[in-house]
Tab-separated table of C-alpha atoms in Angstrom:
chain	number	residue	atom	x	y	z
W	30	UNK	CA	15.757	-2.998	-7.299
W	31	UNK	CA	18.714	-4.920	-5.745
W	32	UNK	CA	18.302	-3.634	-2.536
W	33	UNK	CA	14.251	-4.569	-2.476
W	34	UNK	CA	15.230	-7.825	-3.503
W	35	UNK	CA	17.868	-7.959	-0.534
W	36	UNK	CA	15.158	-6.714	1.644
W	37	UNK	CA	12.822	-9.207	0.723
W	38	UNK	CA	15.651	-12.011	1.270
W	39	UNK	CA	16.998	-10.799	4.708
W	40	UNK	CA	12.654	-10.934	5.268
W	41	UNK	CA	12.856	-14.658	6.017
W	42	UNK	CA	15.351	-14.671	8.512
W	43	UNK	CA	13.207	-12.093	10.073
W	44	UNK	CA	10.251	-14.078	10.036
W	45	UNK	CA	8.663	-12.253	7.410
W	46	UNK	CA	7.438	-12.875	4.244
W	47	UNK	CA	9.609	-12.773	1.237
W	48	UNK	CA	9.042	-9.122	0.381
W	49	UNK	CA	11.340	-6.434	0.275
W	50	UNK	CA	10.642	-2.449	-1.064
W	51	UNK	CA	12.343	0.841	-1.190
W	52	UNK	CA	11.272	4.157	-2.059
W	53	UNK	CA	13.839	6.642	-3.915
W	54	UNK	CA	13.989	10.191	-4.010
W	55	UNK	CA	16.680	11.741	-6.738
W	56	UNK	CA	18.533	8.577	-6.786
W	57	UNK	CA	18.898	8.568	-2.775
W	58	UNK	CA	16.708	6.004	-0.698
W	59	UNK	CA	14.534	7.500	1.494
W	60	UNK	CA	12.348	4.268	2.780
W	61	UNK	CA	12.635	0.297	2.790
W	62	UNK	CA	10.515	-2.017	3.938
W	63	UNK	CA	10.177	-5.973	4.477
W	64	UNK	CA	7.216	-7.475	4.826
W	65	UNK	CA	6.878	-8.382	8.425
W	66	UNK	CA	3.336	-9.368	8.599
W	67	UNK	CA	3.250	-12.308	10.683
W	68	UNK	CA	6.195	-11.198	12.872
W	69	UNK	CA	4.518	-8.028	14.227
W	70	UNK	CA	0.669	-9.807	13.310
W	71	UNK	CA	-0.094	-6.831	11.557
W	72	UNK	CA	-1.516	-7.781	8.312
W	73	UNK	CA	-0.883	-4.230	6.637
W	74	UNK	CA	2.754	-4.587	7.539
W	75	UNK	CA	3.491	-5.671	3.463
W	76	UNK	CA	7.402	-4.155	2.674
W	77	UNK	CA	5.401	-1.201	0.448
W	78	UNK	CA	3.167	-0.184	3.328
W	79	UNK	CA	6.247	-0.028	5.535
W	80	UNK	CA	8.404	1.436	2.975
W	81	UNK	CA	5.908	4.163	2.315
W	82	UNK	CA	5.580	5.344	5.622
W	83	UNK	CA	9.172	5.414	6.609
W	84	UNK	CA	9.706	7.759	3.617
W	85	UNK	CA	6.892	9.995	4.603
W	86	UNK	CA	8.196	10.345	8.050
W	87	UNK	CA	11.482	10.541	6.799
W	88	UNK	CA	10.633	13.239	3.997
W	89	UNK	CA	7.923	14.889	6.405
W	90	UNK	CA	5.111	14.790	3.935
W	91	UNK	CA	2.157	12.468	2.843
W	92	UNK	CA	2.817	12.770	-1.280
W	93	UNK	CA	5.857	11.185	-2.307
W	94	UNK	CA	4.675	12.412	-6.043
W	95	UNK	CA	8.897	12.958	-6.784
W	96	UNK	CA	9.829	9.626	-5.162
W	97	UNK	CA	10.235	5.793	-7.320
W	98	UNK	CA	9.392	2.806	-5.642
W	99	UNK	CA	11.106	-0.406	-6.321
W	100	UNK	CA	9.327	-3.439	-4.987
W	101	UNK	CA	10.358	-7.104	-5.176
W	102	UNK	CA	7.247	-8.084	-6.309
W	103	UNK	CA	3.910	-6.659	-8.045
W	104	UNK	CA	1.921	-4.536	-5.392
W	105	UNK	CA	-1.219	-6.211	-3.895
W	106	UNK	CA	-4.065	-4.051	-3.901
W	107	UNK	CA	-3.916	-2.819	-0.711
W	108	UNK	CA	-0.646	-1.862	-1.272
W	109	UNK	CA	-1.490	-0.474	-5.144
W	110	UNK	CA	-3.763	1.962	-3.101
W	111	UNK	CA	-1.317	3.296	-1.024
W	112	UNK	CA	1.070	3.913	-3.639
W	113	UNK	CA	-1.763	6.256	-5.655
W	114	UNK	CA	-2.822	7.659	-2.119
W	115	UNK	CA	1.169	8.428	-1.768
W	116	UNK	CA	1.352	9.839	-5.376
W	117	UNK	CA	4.380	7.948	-6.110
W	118	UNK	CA	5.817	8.965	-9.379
W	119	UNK	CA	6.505	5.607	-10.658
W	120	UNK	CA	6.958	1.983	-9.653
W	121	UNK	CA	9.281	-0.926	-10.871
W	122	UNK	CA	8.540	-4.571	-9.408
W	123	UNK	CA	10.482	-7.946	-9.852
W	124	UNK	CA	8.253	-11.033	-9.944
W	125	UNK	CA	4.658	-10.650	-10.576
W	126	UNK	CA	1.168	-11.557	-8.667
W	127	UNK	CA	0.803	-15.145	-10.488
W	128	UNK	CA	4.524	-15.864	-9.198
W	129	UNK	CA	3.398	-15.173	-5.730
W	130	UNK	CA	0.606	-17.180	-6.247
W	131	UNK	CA	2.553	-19.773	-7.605
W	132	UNK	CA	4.148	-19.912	-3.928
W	133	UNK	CA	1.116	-19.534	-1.576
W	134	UNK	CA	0.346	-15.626	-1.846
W	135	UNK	CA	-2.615	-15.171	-4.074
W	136	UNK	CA	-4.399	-12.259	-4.060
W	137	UNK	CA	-6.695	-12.855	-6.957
W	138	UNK	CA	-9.974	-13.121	-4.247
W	139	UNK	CA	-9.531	-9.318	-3.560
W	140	UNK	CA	-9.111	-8.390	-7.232
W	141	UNK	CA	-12.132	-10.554	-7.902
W	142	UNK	CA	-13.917	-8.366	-5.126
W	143	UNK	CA	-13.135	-4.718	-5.739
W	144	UNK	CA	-15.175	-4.270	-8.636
W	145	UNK	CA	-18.485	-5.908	-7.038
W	146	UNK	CA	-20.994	-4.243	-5.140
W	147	UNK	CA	-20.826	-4.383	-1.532
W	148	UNK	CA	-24.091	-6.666	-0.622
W	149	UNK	CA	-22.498	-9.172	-3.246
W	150	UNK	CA	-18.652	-9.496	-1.239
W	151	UNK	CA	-17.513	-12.533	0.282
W	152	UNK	CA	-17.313	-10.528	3.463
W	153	UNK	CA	-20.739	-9.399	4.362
W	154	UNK	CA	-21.022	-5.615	3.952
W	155	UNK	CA	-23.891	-3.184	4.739
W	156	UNK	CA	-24.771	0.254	5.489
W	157	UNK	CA	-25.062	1.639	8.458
W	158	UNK	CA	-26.083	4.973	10.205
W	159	UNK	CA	-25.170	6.818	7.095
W	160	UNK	CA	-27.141	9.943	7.337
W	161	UNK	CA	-25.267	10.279	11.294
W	162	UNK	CA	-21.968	9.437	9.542
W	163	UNK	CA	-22.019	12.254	7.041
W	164	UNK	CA	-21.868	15.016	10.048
W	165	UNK	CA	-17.683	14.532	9.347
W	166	UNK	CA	-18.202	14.906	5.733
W	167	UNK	CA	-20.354	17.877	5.789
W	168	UNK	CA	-17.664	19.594	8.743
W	169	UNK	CA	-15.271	18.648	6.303
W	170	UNK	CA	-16.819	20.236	3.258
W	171	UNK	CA	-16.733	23.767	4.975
W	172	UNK	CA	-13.517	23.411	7.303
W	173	UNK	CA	-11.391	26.587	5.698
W	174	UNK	CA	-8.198	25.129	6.886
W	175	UNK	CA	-7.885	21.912	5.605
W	176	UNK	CA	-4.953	20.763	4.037
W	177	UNK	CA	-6.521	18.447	1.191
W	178	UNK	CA	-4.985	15.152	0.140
């Protein structure tokens, strides 16, 4: 946890947000991360997105299901859906969502979203070409040599 909280410190001379994450693997780290959203204007770029992926390429897989992460501060939830699309075993975080509210990051809009149906999002949402769309889905359903995630 020292080391994410390092991270997230050494993020603000790196014009980054103050974020920092790693991911560890039998006591070894495998993956850090910093948030550097607004220095590479790439809004995923939060320090568990980052951290995630550099263990997976370091690790060569996409389930990190025998990896911890330690995060400076409560996942949002985009990054709370990569950690359960990564399969981490278990997560430890330092300050929590209302303290990053409490200094300008609020994420309480998207929790407030998630649960309501698409027509009734802030950000218009509707259906489109569906029954074209589920040609992939259908290929997919039959492929014999997929490697399921």
């Amino acid at each position: 946890m020292r080391e994410a909280i390092r991270l997230a410190e050494a993020s603000l001379r790196n014009r980054g947000g103050p974020f920092g994450c790693v991911v560890v693997r039998r006591g070894r780290v495998v993956g850090r991360g910093q948030n550097s959203v607004t220095a590479d204007n790439d809004p995923t770029a939060h320090a568990e997105m980052v951290a995630i992926r550099a263990a997976c390429q370091a690790l060569g897989t996409f389930q990190l299901n025998d990896c911890e992460l330690y995060t400076s501060c409560e996942p949002c939830p985009m990054c709370l859906g990569a950690i359960y699309w990564a399969r981490l075993g278990r997560v430890f975080y330092g300050s929590n969502r209302k303290d990053a509210a409490a200094i300008g990051f609020d994420d309480d809009l998207i929790y407030r979203e998630i649960p309501l149906p698409p027509e009734n999002r802030a950000i218009p949402m509707e259906p489109l070409l569906r029954e074209e769309a589920q040609g992939a889905f259908k290929a997919w359903a039959t492929k014999t040599d997929k490697i399921e995630y």
